[in-house]
CSV table of N, CA, C and O in Angstrom, one decimal:
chain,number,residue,atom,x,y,z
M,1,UNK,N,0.8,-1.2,0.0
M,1,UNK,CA,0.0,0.0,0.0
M,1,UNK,C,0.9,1.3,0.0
M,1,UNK,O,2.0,1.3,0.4
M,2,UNK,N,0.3,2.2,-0.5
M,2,UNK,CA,1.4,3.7,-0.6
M,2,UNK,C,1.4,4.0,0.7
M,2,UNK,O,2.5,4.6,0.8
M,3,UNK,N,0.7,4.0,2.0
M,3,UNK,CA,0.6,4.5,3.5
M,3,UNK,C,2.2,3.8,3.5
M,3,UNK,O,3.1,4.7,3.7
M,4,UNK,N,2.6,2.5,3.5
M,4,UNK,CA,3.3,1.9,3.7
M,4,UNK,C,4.4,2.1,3.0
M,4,UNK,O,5.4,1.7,3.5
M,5,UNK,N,4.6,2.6,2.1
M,5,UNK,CA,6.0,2.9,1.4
M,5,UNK,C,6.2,4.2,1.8
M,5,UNK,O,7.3,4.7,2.0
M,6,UNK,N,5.0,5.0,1.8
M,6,UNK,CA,6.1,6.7,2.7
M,6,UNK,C,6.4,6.3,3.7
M,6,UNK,O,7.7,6.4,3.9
M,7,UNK,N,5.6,5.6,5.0
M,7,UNK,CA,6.1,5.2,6.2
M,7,UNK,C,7.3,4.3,6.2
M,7,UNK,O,7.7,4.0,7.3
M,8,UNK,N,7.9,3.8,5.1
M,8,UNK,CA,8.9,2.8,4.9
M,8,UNK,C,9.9,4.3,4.7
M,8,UNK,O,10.8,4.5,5.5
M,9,UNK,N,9.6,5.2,3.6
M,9,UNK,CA,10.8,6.1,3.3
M,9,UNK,C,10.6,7.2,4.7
M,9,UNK,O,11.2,8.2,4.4
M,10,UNK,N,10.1,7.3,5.7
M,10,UNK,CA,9.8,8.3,6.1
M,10,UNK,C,11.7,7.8,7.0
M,10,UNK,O,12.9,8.2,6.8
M,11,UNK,N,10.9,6.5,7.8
M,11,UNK,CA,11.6,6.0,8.9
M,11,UNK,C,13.1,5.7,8.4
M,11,UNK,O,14.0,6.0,9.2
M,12,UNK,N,13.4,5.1,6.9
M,12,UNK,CA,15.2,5.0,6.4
M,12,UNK,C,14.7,6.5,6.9
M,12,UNK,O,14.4,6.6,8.1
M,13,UNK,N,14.6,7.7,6.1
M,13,UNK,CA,15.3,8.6,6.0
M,13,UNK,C,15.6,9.5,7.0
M,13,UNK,O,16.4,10.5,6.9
M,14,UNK,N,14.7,9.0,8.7
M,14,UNK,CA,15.0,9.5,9.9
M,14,UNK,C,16.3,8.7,10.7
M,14,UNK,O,17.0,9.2,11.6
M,15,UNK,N,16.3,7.0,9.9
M,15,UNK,CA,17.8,6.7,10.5
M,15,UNK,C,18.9,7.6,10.0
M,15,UNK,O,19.7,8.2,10.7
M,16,UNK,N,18.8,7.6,8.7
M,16,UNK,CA,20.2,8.6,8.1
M,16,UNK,C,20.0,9.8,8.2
M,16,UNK,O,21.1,10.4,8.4
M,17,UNK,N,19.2,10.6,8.3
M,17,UNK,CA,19.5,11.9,9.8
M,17,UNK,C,19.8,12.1,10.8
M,17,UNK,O,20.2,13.1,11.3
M,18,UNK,N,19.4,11.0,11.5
M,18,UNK,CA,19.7,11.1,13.0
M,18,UNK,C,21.1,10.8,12.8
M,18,UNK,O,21.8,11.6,13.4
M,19,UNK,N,21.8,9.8,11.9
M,19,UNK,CA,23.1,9.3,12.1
M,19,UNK,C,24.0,11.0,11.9
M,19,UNK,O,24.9,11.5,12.6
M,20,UNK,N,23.2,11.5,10.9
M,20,UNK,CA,23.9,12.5,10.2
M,20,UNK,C,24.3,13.5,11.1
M,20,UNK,O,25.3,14.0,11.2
M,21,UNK,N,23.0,13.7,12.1
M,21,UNK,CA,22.9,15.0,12.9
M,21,UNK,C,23.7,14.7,14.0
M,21,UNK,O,24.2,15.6,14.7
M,22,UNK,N,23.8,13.6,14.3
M,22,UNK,CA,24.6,13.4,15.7
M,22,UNK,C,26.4,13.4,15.7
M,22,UNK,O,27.2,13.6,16.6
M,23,UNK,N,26.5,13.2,14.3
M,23,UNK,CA,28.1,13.1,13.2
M,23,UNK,C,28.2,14.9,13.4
M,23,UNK,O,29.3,15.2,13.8
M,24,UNK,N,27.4,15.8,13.2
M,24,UNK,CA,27.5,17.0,12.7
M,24,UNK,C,27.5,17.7,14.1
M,24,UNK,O,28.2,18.7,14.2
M,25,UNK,N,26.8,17.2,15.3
M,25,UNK,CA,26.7,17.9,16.3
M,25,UNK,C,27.8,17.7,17.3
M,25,UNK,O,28.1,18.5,18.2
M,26,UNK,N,28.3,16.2,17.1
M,26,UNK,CA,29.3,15.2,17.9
M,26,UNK,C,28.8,14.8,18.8
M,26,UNK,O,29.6,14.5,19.7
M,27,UNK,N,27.9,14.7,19.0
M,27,UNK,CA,27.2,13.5,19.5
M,27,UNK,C,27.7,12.2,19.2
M,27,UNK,O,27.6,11.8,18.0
M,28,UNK,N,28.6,11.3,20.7
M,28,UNK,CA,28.4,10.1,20.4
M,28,UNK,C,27.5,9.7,19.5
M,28,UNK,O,26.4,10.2,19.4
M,29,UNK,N,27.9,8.7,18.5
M,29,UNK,CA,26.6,7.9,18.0
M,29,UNK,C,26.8,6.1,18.8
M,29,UNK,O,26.2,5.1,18.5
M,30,UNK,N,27.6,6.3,19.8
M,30,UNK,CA,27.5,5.2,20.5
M,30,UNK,C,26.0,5.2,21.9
M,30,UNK,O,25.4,4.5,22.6
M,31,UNK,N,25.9,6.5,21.5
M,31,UNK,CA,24.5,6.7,22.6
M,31,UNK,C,23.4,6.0,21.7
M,31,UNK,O,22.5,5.3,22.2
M,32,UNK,N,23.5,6.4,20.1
M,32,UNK,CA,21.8,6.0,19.7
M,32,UNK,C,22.3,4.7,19.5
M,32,UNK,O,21.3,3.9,19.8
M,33,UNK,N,23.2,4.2,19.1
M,33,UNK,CA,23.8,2.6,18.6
M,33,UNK,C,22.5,1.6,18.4
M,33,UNK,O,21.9,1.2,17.4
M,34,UNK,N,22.3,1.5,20.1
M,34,UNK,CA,21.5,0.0,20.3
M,34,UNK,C,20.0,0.7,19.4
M,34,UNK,O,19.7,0.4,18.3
M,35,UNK,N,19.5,1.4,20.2
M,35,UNK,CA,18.2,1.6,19.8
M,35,UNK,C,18.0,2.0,17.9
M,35,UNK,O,17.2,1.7,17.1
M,36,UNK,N,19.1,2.7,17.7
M,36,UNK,CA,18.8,2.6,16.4
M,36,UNK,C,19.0,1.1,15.4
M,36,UNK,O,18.1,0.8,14.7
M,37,UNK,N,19.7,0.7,15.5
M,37,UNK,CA,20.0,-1.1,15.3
M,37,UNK,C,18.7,-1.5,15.5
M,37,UNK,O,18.1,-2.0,14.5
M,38,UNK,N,18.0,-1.2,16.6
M,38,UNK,CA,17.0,-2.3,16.8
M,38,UNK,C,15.5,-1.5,15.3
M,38,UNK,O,14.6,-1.9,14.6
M,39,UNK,N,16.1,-0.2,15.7
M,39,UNK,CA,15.1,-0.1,14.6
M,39,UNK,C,15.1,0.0,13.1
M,39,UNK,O,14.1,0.3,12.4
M,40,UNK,N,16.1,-0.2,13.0
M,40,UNK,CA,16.7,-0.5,11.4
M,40,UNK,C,16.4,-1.9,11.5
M,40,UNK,O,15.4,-2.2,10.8
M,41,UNK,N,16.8,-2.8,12.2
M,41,UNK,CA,16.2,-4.3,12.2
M,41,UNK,C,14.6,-4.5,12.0
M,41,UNK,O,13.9,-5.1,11.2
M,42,UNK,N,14.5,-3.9,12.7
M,42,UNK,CA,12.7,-3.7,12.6
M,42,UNK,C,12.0,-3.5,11.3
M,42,UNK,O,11.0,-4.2,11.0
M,43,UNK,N,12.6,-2.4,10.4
M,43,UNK,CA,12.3,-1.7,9.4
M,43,UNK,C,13.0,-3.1,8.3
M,43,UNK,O,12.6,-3.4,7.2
M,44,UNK,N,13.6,-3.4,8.8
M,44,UNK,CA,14.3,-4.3,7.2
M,44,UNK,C,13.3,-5.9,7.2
M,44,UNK,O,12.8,-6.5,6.3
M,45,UNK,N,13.1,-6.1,8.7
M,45,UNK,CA,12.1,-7.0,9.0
M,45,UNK,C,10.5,-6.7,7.9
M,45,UNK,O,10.0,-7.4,7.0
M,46,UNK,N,10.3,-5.8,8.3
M,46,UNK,CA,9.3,-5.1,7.8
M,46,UNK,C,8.8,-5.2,6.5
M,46,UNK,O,7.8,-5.6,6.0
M,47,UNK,N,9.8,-4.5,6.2
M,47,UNK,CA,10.0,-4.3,4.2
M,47,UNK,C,10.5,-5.4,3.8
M,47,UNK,O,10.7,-5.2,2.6
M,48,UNK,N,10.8,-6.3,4.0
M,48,UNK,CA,11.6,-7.3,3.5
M,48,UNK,C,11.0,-7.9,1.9
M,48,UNK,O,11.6,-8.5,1.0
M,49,UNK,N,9.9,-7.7,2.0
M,49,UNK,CA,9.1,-7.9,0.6
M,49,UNK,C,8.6,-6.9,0.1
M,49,UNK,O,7.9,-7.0,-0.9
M,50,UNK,N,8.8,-5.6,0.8
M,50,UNK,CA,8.5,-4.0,-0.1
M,50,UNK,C,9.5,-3.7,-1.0
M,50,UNK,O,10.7,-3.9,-0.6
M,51,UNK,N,9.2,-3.2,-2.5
M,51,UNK,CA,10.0,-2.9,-3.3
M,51,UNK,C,9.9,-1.3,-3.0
M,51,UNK,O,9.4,-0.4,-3.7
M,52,UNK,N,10.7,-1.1,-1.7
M,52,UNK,CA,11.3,0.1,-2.1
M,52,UNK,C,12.0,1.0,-2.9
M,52,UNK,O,12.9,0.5,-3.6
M,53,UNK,N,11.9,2.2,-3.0
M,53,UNK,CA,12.8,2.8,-4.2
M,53,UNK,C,14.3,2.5,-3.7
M,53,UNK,O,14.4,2.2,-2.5
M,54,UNK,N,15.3,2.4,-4.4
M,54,UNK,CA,16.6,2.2,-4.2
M,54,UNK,C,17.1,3.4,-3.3
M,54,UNK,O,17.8,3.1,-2.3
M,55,UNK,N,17.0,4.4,-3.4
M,55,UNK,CA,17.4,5.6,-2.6
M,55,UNK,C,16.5,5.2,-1.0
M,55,UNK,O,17.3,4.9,-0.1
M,56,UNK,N,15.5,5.1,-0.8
M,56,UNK,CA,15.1,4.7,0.6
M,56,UNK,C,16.0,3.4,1.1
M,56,UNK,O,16.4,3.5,2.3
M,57,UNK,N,16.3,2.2,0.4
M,57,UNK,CA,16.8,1.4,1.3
M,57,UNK,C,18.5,1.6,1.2
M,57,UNK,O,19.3,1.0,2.0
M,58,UNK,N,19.0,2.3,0.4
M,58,UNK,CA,19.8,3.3,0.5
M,58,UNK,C,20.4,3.9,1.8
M,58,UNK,O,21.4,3.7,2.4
M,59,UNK,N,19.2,5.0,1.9
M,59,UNK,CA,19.3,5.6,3.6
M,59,UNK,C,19.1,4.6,4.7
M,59,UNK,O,19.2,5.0,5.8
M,60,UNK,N,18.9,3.7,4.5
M,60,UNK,CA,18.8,2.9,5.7
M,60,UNK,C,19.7,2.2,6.0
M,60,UNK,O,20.0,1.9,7.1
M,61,UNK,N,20.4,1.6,4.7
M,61,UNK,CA,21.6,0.8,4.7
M,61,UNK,C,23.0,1.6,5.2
M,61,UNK,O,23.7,1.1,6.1
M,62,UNK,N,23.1,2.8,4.6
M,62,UNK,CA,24.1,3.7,5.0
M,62,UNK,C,23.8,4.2,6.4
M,62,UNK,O,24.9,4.2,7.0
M,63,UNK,N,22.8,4.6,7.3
M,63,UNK,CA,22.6,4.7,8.1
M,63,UNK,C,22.9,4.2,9.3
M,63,UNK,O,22.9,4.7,10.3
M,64,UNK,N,23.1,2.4,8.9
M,64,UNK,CA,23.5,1.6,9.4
M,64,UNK,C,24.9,1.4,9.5
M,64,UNK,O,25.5,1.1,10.5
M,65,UNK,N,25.4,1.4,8.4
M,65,UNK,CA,26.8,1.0,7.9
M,65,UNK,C,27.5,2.4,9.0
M,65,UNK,O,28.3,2.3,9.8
M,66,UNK,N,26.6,3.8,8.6
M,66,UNK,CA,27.8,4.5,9.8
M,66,UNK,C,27.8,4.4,10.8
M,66,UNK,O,28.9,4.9,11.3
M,67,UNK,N,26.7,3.8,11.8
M,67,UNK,CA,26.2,3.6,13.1
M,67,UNK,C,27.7,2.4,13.4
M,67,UNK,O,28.6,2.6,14.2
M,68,UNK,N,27.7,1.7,12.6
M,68,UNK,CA,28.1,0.2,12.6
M,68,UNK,C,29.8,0.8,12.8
M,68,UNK,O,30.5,0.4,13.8
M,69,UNK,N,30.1,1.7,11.8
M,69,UNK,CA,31.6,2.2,11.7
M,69,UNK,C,32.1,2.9,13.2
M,69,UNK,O,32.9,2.6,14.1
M,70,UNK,N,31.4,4.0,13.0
M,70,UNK,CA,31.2,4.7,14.7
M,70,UNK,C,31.9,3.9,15.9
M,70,UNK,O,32.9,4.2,16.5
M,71,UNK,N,31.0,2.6,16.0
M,71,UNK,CA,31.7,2.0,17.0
M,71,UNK,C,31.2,0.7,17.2
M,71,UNK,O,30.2,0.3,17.8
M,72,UNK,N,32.5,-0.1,16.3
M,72,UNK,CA,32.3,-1.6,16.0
M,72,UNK,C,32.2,-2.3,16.9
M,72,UNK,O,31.3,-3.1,16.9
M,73,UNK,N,33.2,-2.1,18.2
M,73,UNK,CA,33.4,-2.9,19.0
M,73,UNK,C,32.1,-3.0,20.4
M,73,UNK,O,32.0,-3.8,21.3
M,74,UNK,N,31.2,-1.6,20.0
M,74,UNK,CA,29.9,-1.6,21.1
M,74,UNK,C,29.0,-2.1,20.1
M,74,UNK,O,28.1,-2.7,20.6
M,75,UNK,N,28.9,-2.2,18.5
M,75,UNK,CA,28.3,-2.9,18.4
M,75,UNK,C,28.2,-3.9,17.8
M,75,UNK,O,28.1,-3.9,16.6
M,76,UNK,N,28.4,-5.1,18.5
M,76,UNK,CA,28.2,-6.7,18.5
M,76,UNK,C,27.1,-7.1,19.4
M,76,UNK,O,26.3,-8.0,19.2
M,77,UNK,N,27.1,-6.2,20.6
M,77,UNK,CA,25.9,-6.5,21.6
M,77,UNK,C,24.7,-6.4,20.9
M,77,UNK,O,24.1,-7.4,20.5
M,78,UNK,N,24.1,-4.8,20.5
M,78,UNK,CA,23.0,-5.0,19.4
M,78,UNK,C,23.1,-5.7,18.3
M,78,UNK,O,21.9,-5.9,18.0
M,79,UNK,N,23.9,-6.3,17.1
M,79,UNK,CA,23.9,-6.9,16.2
M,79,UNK,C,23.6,-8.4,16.5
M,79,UNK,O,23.0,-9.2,15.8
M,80,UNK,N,24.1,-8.7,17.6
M,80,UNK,CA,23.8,-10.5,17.6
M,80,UNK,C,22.0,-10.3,18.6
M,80,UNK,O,21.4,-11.4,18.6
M,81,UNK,N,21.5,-9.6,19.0
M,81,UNK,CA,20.1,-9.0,19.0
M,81,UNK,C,19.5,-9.0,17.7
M,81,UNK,O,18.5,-9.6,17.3
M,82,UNK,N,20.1,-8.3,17.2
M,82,UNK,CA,19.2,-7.2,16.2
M,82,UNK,C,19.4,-7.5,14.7
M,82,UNK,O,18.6,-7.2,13.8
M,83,UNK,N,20.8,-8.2,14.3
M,83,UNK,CA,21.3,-8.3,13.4
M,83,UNK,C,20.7,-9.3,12.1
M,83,UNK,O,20.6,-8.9,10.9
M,84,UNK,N,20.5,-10.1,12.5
M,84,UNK,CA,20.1,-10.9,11.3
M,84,UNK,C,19.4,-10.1,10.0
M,84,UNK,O,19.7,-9.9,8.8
M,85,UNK,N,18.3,-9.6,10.9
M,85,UNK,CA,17.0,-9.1,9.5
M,85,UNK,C,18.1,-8.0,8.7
M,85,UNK,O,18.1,-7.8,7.5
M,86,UNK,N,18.5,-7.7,9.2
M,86,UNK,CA,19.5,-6.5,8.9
M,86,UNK,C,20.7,-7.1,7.3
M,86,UNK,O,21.1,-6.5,6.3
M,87,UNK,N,20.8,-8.0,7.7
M,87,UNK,CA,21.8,-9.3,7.1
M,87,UNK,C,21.0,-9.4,5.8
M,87,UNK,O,21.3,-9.0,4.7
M,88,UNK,N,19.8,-10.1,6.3
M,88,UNK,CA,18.9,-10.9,5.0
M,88,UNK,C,19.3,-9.8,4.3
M,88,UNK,O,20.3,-9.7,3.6
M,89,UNK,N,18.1,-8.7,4.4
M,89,UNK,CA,17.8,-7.4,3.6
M,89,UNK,C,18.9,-7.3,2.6
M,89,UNK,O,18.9,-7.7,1.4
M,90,UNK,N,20.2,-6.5,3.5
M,90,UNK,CA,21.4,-6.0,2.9
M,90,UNK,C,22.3,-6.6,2.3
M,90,UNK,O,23.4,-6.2,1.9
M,91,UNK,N,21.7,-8.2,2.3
M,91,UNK,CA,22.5,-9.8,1.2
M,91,UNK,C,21.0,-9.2,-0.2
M,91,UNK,O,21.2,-8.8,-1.4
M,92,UNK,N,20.1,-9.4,0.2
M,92,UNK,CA,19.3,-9.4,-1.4
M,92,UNK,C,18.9,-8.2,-1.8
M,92,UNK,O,18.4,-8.3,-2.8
M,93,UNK,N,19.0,-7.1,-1.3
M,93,UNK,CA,18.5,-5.7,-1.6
M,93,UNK,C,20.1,-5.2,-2.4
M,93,UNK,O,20.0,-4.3,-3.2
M,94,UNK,N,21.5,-5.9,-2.1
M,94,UNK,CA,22.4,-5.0,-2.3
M,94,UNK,C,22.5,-5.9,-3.8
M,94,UNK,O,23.0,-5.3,-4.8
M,95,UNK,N,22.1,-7.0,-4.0
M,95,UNK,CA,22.2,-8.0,-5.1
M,95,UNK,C,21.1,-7.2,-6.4
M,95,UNK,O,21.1,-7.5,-7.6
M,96,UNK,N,20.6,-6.4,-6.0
M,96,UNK,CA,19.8,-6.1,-7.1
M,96,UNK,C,20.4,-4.7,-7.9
M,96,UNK,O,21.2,-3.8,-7.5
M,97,UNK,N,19.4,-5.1,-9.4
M,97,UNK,CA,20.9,-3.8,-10.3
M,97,UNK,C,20.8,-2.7,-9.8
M,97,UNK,O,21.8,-2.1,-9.3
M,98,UNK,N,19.1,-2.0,-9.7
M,98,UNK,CA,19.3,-0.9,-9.2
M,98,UNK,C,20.2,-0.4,-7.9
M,98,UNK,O,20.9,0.6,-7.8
M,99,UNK,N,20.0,-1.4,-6.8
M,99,UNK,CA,20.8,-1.0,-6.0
M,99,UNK,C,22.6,-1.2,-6.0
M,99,UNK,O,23.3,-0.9,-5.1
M,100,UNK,N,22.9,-1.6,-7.1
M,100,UNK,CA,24.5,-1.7,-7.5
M,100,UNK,C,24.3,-0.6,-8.0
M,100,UNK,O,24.9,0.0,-7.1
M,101,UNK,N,23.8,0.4,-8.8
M,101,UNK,CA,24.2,1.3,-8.9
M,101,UNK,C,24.1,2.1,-8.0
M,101,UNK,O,25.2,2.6,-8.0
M,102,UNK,N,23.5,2.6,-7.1
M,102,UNK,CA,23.0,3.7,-5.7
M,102,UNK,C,23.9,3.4,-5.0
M,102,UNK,O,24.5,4.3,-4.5
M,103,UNK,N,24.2,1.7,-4.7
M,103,UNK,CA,25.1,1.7,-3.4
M,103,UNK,C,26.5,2.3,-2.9
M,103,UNK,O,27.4,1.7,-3.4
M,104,UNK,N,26.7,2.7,-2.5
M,104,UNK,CA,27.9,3.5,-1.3
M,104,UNK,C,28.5,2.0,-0.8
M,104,UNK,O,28.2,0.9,-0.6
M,105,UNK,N,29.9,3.1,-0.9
M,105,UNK,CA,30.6,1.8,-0.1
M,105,UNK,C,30.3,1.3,1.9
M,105,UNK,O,30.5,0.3,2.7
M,106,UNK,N,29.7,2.5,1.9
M,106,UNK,CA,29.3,2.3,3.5
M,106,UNK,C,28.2,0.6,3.4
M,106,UNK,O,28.0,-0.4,4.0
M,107,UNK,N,27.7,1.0,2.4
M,107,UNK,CA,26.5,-0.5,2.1
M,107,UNK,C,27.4,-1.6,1.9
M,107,UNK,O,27.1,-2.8,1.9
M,108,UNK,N,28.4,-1.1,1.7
M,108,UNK,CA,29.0,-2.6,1.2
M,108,UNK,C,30.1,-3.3,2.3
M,108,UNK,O,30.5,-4.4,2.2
M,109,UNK,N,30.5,-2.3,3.4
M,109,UNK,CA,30.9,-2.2,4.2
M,109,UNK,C,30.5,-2.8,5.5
M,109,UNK,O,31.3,-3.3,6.3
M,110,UNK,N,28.6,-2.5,5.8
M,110,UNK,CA,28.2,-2.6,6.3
M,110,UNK,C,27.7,-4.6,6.2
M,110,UNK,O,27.2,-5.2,7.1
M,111,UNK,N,28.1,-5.3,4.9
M,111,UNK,CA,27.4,-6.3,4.3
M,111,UNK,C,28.8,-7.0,5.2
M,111,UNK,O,28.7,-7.8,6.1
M,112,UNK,N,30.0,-6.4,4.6
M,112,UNK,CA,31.0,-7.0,5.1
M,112,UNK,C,30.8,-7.2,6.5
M,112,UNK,O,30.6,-8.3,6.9
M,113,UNK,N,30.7,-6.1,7.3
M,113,UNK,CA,30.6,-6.2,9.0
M,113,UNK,C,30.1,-7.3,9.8
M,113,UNK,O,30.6,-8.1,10.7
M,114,UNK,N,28.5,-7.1,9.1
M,114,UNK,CA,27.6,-8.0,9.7
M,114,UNK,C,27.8,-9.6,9.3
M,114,UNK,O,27.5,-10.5,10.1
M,115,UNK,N,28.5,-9.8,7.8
M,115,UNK,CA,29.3,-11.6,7.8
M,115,UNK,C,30.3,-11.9,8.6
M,115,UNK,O,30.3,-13.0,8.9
M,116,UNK,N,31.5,-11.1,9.0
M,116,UNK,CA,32.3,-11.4,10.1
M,116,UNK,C,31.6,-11.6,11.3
M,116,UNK,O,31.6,-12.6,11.9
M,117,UNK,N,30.9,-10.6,11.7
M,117,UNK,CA,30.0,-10.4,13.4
M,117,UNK,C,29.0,-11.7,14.1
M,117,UNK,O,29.0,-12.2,15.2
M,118,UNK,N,28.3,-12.0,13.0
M,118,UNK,CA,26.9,-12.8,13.2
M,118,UNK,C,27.4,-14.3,12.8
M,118,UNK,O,26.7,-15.2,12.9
């Protein structure tokens, strides 16, 4: 339903601001870590069969990947929680053409992360 695809792009595009705004203000992003994890998991759970536009699962992926970079070593606690849905998504969403083109290396980084971690 369309309710469900803005609410799908609303939520990526408040993870990759929040990551952004907390990068820009310096704000730890080891404060939002866990909770954001859990809701990127949530969101990839979610959509897992929504064809989102490539730029929304975009922001969510990158969102993750900088949370993930920020601070690897705090997060393994939320990823072996949280991580899987996160995994599926960003194994078949990064496999598709459109998203070979869009993707950032942070997406691809983030694909790496979570096969060593989990």
């Amino acid at each position: 339903p369309a309710g469900t695809a803005t609410a799908s792009t609303a939520a990526a595009t408040i993870v990759s601001n929040l990551v952004s705004t907390c990068q820009e203000l310096g704000i730890a992003l080891h404060l939002v870590l866990s909770g954001s994890i859990k809701m990127v998991s949530i969101w990839c759970h979610r959509n897992k069969q929504n064809k989102d536009s490539a730029e929304t699962q975009s922001h969510i992926l990158t969102g993750a990947a900088v949370l993930l970079r920020s601070s690897p070593d705090l997060a393994v606690a939320p990823l072996t929680r949280y991580g899987r849905p996160i995994l599926s998504f960003a194994k078949v969403r990064l496999g598709q053409p459109e998203m070979l083109k869009t993707s950032t290396l942070y997406a691809t980084a983030l694909i790496e992360y979570l096969l060593r971690h989990l």
